[in-house]
PDB file of C-alpha atoms in Angstrom:
ATOM      1  CA  MET L   1      60.517  15.981  -4.051  1.00 54.00           C
ATOM      2  CA  TYR L   2      57.377  13.833  -4.079  1.00 76.00           C
ATOM      3  CA  ASN L   3      57.434  12.890  -0.431  1.00 93.00           C
ATOM      4  CA  ARG L   4      55.784  14.025   2.764  1.00 95.00           C
ATOM      5  CA  LEU L   5      57.279  15.822   5.707  1.00 97.00           C
ATOM      6  CA  ILE L   6      56.172  14.907   9.212  1.00 98.00           C
ATOM      7  CA  ALA L   7      56.344  17.397  12.087  1.00 97.00           C
ATOM      8  CA  PHE L   8      56.251  16.829  15.822  1.00 97.00           C
ATOM      9  CA  ASP L   9      55.343  18.963  18.817  1.00 94.00           C
ATOM     10  CA  VAL L  10      56.962  16.871  21.555  1.00 94.00           C
ATOM     11  CA  GLY L  11      55.749  17.058  25.135  1.00 90.00           C
ATOM     12  CA  THR L  12      56.130  14.860  28.183  1.00 89.00           C
ATOM     13  CA  LYS L  13      52.509  13.631  28.060  1.00 92.00           C
ATOM     14  CA  ARG L  14      51.556  14.038  24.389  1.00 94.00           C
ATOM     15  CA  ILE L  15      53.174  14.407  20.979  1.00 96.00           C
ATOM     16  CA  GLY L  16      51.287  16.275  18.293  1.00 95.00           C
ATOM     17  CA  ILE L  17      51.880  15.189  14.696  1.00 96.00           C
ATOM     18  CA  ALA L  18      51.214  17.013  11.431  1.00 96.00           C
ATOM     19  CA  GLN L  19      52.172  16.146   7.861  1.00 97.00           C
ATOM     20  CA  SER L  20      52.550  17.878   4.534  1.00 96.00           C
ATOM     21  CA  ASP L  21      51.188  16.727   1.226  1.00 94.00           C
ATOM     22  CA  VAL L  22      53.714  15.311  -1.279  1.00 92.00           C
ATOM     23  CA  LEU L  23      54.140  18.705  -2.970  1.00 91.00           C
ATOM     24  CA  HIS L  24      54.781  20.470   0.365  1.00 91.00           C
ATOM     25  CA  ILE L  25      51.886  22.868  -0.211  1.00 91.00           C
ATOM     26  CA  THR L  26      49.412  21.938   2.507  1.00 93.00           C
ATOM     27  CA  VAL L  27      49.872  20.975   6.137  1.00 95.00           C
ATOM     28  CA  THR L  28      47.390  18.766   7.967  1.00 94.00           C
ATOM     29  CA  PRO L  29      47.237  17.862  11.659  1.00 93.00           C
ATOM     30  CA  VAL L  30      47.385  14.063  12.028  1.00 95.00           C
ATOM     31  CA  GLY L  31      46.701  13.538  15.706  1.00 94.00           C
ATOM     32  CA  THR L  32      48.072  13.485  19.209  1.00 94.00           C
ATOM     33  CA  PHE L  33      49.783  10.409  20.593  1.00 96.00           C
ATOM     34  CA  SER L  34      51.280   9.277  23.862  1.00 94.00           C
ATOM     35  CA  PRO L  35      55.082   8.980  23.979  1.00 92.00           C
ATOM     36  CA  THR L  36      54.646   5.188  24.111  1.00 90.00           C
ATOM     37  CA  ASP L  37      52.370   4.994  21.036  1.00 94.00           C
ATOM     38  CA  VAL L  38      53.963   7.631  18.836  1.00 96.00           C
ATOM     39  CA  PHE L  39      56.708   5.468  17.327  1.00 97.00           C
ATOM     40  CA  GLU L  40      54.158   2.894  16.181  1.00 96.00           C
ATOM     41  CA  GLN L  41      52.234   5.703  14.452  1.00 96.00           C
ATOM     42  CA  ILE L  42      55.434   7.033  12.855  1.00 97.00           C
ATOM     43  CA  ALA L  43      56.324   3.556  11.534  1.00 96.00           C
ATOM     44  CA  ARG L  44      52.832   3.302  10.021  1.00 96.00           C
ATOM     45  CA  MET L  45      53.188   6.684   8.306  1.00 96.00           C
ATOM     46  CA  VAL L  46      56.652   5.849   6.954  1.00 96.00           C
ATOM     47  CA  LYS L  47      55.306   2.587   5.549  1.00 95.00           C
ATOM     48  CA  GLU L  48      52.320   4.295   3.854  1.00 93.00           C
ATOM     49  CA  SER L  49      54.157   7.069   2.003  1.00 92.00           C
ATOM     50  CA  PRO L  50      57.732   8.182   1.245  1.00 93.00           C
ATOM     51  CA  ILE L  51      58.932  10.591   3.933  1.00 96.00           C
ATOM     52  CA  GLY L  52      61.435  13.295   2.998  1.00 95.00           C
ATOM     53  CA  GLY L  53      62.140  14.500   6.503  1.00 97.00           C
ATOM     54  CA  PHE L  54      61.076  14.810  10.098  1.00 98.00           C
ATOM     55  CA  ILE L  55      60.599  18.310  11.498  1.00 97.00           C
ATOM     56  CA  VAL L  56      60.833  18.528  15.281  1.00 97.00           C
ATOM     57  CA  GLY L  57      59.891  21.534  17.378  1.00 94.00           C
ATOM     58  CA  TRP L  58      62.947  22.616  19.379  1.00 94.00           C
ATOM     59  CA  PRO L  59      61.733  24.147  22.672  1.00 90.00           C
ATOM     60  CA  LEU L  60      64.166  26.960  23.438  1.00 87.00           C
ATOM     61  CA  THR L  61      63.581  29.250  26.394  1.00 84.00           C
ATOM     62  CA  PRO L  62      62.288  32.773  25.668  1.00 84.00           C
ATOM     63  CA  LYS L  63      65.943  33.941  25.779  1.00 87.00           C
ATOM     64  CA  GLY L  64      66.898  31.305  23.178  1.00 86.00           C
ATOM     65  CA  ASP L  65      68.669  28.928  25.555  1.00 89.00           C
ATOM     66  CA  GLU L  66      68.369  25.163  25.764  1.00 90.00           C
ATOM     67  CA  GLY L  67      66.977  23.594  28.924  1.00 85.00           C
ATOM     68  CA  LYS L  68      65.279  20.498  30.318  1.00 88.00           C
ATOM     69  CA  ALA L  69      62.681  20.536  27.553  1.00 88.00           C
ATOM     70  CA  THR L  70      65.356  20.441  24.841  1.00 92.00           C
ATOM     71  CA  GLN L  71      66.986  17.458  26.576  1.00 93.00           C
ATOM     72  CA  MET L  72      63.649  15.614  26.493  1.00 93.00           C
ATOM     73  CA  VAL L  73      63.155  16.460  22.801  1.00 95.00           C
ATOM     74  CA  GLN L  74      66.735  15.391  22.034  1.00 96.00           C
ATOM     75  CA  SER L  75      65.930  11.959  23.533  1.00 96.00           C
ATOM     76  CA  PHE L  76      62.932  11.755  21.177  1.00 97.00           C
ATOM     77  CA  ILE L  77      65.162  12.765  18.226  1.00 97.00           C
ATOM     78  CA  ASP L  78      67.761  10.138  19.185  1.00 97.00           C
ATOM     79  CA  LYS L  79      65.128   7.380  19.212  1.00 97.00           C
ATOM     80  CA  LEU L  80      63.577   8.654  15.967  1.00 97.00           C
ATOM     81  CA  SER L  81      66.991   8.710  14.301  1.00 97.00           C
ATOM     82  CA  LYS L  82      67.764   5.188  15.478  1.00 97.00           C
ATOM     83  CA  GLN L  83      64.453   3.824  14.124  1.00 96.00           C
ATOM     84  CA  HIS L  84      64.578   5.726  10.807  1.00 97.00           C
ATOM     85  CA  PRO L  85      68.274   6.446  10.110  1.00 97.00           C
ATOM     86  CA  SER L  86      67.767   7.298   6.417  1.00 96.00           C
ATOM     87  CA  ILE L  87      65.251  10.106   7.072  1.00 97.00           C
ATOM     88  CA  PRO L  88      66.773  13.531   7.832  1.00 97.00           C
ATOM     89  CA  ILE L  89      65.663  15.324  10.989  1.00 97.00           C
ATOM     90  CA  HIS L  90      65.372  19.114  11.182  1.00 96.00           C
ATOM     91  CA  LYS L  91      64.872  21.161  14.349  1.00 95.00           C
ATOM     92  CA  VAL L  92      62.652  24.248  14.261  1.00 93.00           C
ATOM     93  CA  ASP L  93      62.505  26.862  17.013  1.00 89.00           C
ATOM     94  CA  GLU L  94      59.062  26.363  18.511  1.00 86.00           C
ATOM     95  CA  ARG L  95      58.959  29.275  20.943  1.00 80.00           C
ATOM     96  CA  TYR L  96      55.401  30.578  21.306  1.00 72.00           C
ATOM     97  CA  THR L  97      53.961  27.887  19.003  1.00 78.00           C
ATOM     98  CA  SER L  98      51.305  26.874  21.557  1.00 73.00           C
ATOM     99  CA  ASN L  99      50.244  30.517  21.909  1.00 74.00           C
ATOM    100  CA  LYS L 100      50.035  30.811  18.112  1.00 80.00           C
ATOM    101  CA  ALA L 101      48.004  27.581  17.986  1.00 78.00           C
ATOM    102  CA  MET L 102      45.525  29.058  20.451  1.00 75.00           C
ATOM    103  CA  GLN L 103      45.320  32.242  18.358  1.00 81.00           C
ATOM    104  CA  VAL L 104      44.687  30.207  15.178  1.00 79.00           C
ATOM    105  CA  MET L 105      41.824  28.385  16.905  1.00 75.00           C
ATOM    106  CA  ILE L 106      40.301  31.677  18.095  1.00 79.00           C
ATOM    107  CA  GLU L 107      40.526  33.147  14.582  1.00 81.00           C
ATOM    108  CA  ALA L 108      38.972  29.976  13.144  1.00 79.00           C
ATOM    109  CA  GLY L 109      36.024  30.327  15.508  1.00 80.00           C
ATOM    110  CA  VAL L 110      36.771  27.214  17.570  1.00 76.00           C
ATOM    111  CA  LYS L 111      34.623  27.319  20.693  1.00 80.00           C
ATOM    112  CA  GLN L 112      36.396  27.943  23.999  1.00 79.00           C
ATOM    113  CA  LYS L 113      35.584  24.467  25.342  1.00 77.00           C
ATOM    114  CA  LYS L 114      37.334  22.818  22.381  1.00 72.00           C
ATOM    115  CA  ARG L 115      40.292  25.232  22.639  1.00 65.00           C
ATOM    116  CA  ARG L 116      40.939  23.840  26.136  1.00 71.00           C
ATOM    117  CA  GLU L 117      41.577  20.367  24.692  1.00 70.00           C
ATOM    118  CA  LYS L 118      45.355  20.057  24.934  1.00 75.00           C
ATOM    119  CA  GLU L 119      45.408  17.374  22.209  1.00 76.00           C
ATOM    120  CA  ARG L 120      43.945  19.852  19.730  1.00 78.00           C
ATOM    121  CA  VAL L 121      46.554  22.482  20.655  1.00 81.00           C
ATOM    122  CA  ASP L 122      49.394  19.948  20.218  1.00 86.00           C
ATOM    123  CA  GLN L 123      48.238  18.969  16.717  1.00 89.00           C
ATOM    124  CA  ILE L 124      47.908  22.566  15.602  1.00 87.00           C
ATOM    125  CA  ALA L 125      51.299  23.402  17.151  1.00 90.00           C
ATOM    126  CA  ALA L 126      52.848  20.581  15.086  1.00 93.00           C
ATOM    127  CA  ALA L 127      51.148  21.981  11.976  1.00 91.00           C
ATOM    128  CA  LEU L 128      52.531  25.461  12.728  1.00 91.00           C
ATOM    129  CA  ILE L 129      56.034  24.031  13.226  1.00 93.00           C
ATOM    130  CA  LEU L 130      55.794  22.339   9.825  1.00 94.00           C
ATOM    131  CA  GLN L 131      54.339  25.442   8.174  1.00 92.00           C
ATOM    132  CA  ASP L 132      57.206  27.494   9.606  1.00 91.00           C
ATOM    133  CA  PHE L 133      59.754  25.011   8.238  1.00 94.00           C
ATOM    134  CA  LEU L 134      58.132  25.002   4.798  1.00 93.00           C
ATOM    135  CA  SER L 135      57.988  28.784   4.576  1.00 88.00           C
ATOM    136  CA  HIS L 136      61.673  29.109   5.519  1.00 87.00           C
ATOM    137  CA  ASN L 137      62.802  26.295   3.199  1.00 83.00           C
ATOM    138  CA  ALA L 138      60.572  26.838   0.174  1.00 67.00           C
ATOM    139  CA  HIS L 139      63.477  27.241  -2.240  1.00 52.00           C
ATOM    140  CA  SER L 140      65.892  24.642  -0.895  1.00 46.00           C
TER     141      SER L 140
END
């Protein structure tokens, strides 16, 4: 199990990325990338360290339905799968992740001006998606 997991919070303008350590104990935000630059970053990360899986936030509606956002994320997953066919991809329900990210920043004492930076929210949302996956799959 000595490999990293990489998580994504996919949006139309930005994609937040977070990664685990090789023991799947800690989660660290990596950065926020444009949809055009993100696959270059992913290739770099895959080259640097063994990757055990990709974790992608699955944006269901509050009622749990799929919509336009899930179609956009599915396109991202399709491209990711095509570029890295040997790495498994897991979807995680990401409802309310951005709200949780904002709450985490408030609790951490991040100043309001910095909390307004969407890039920061996207990275933390990706970290929360990964943390959620790890906590639900700790014994698998």
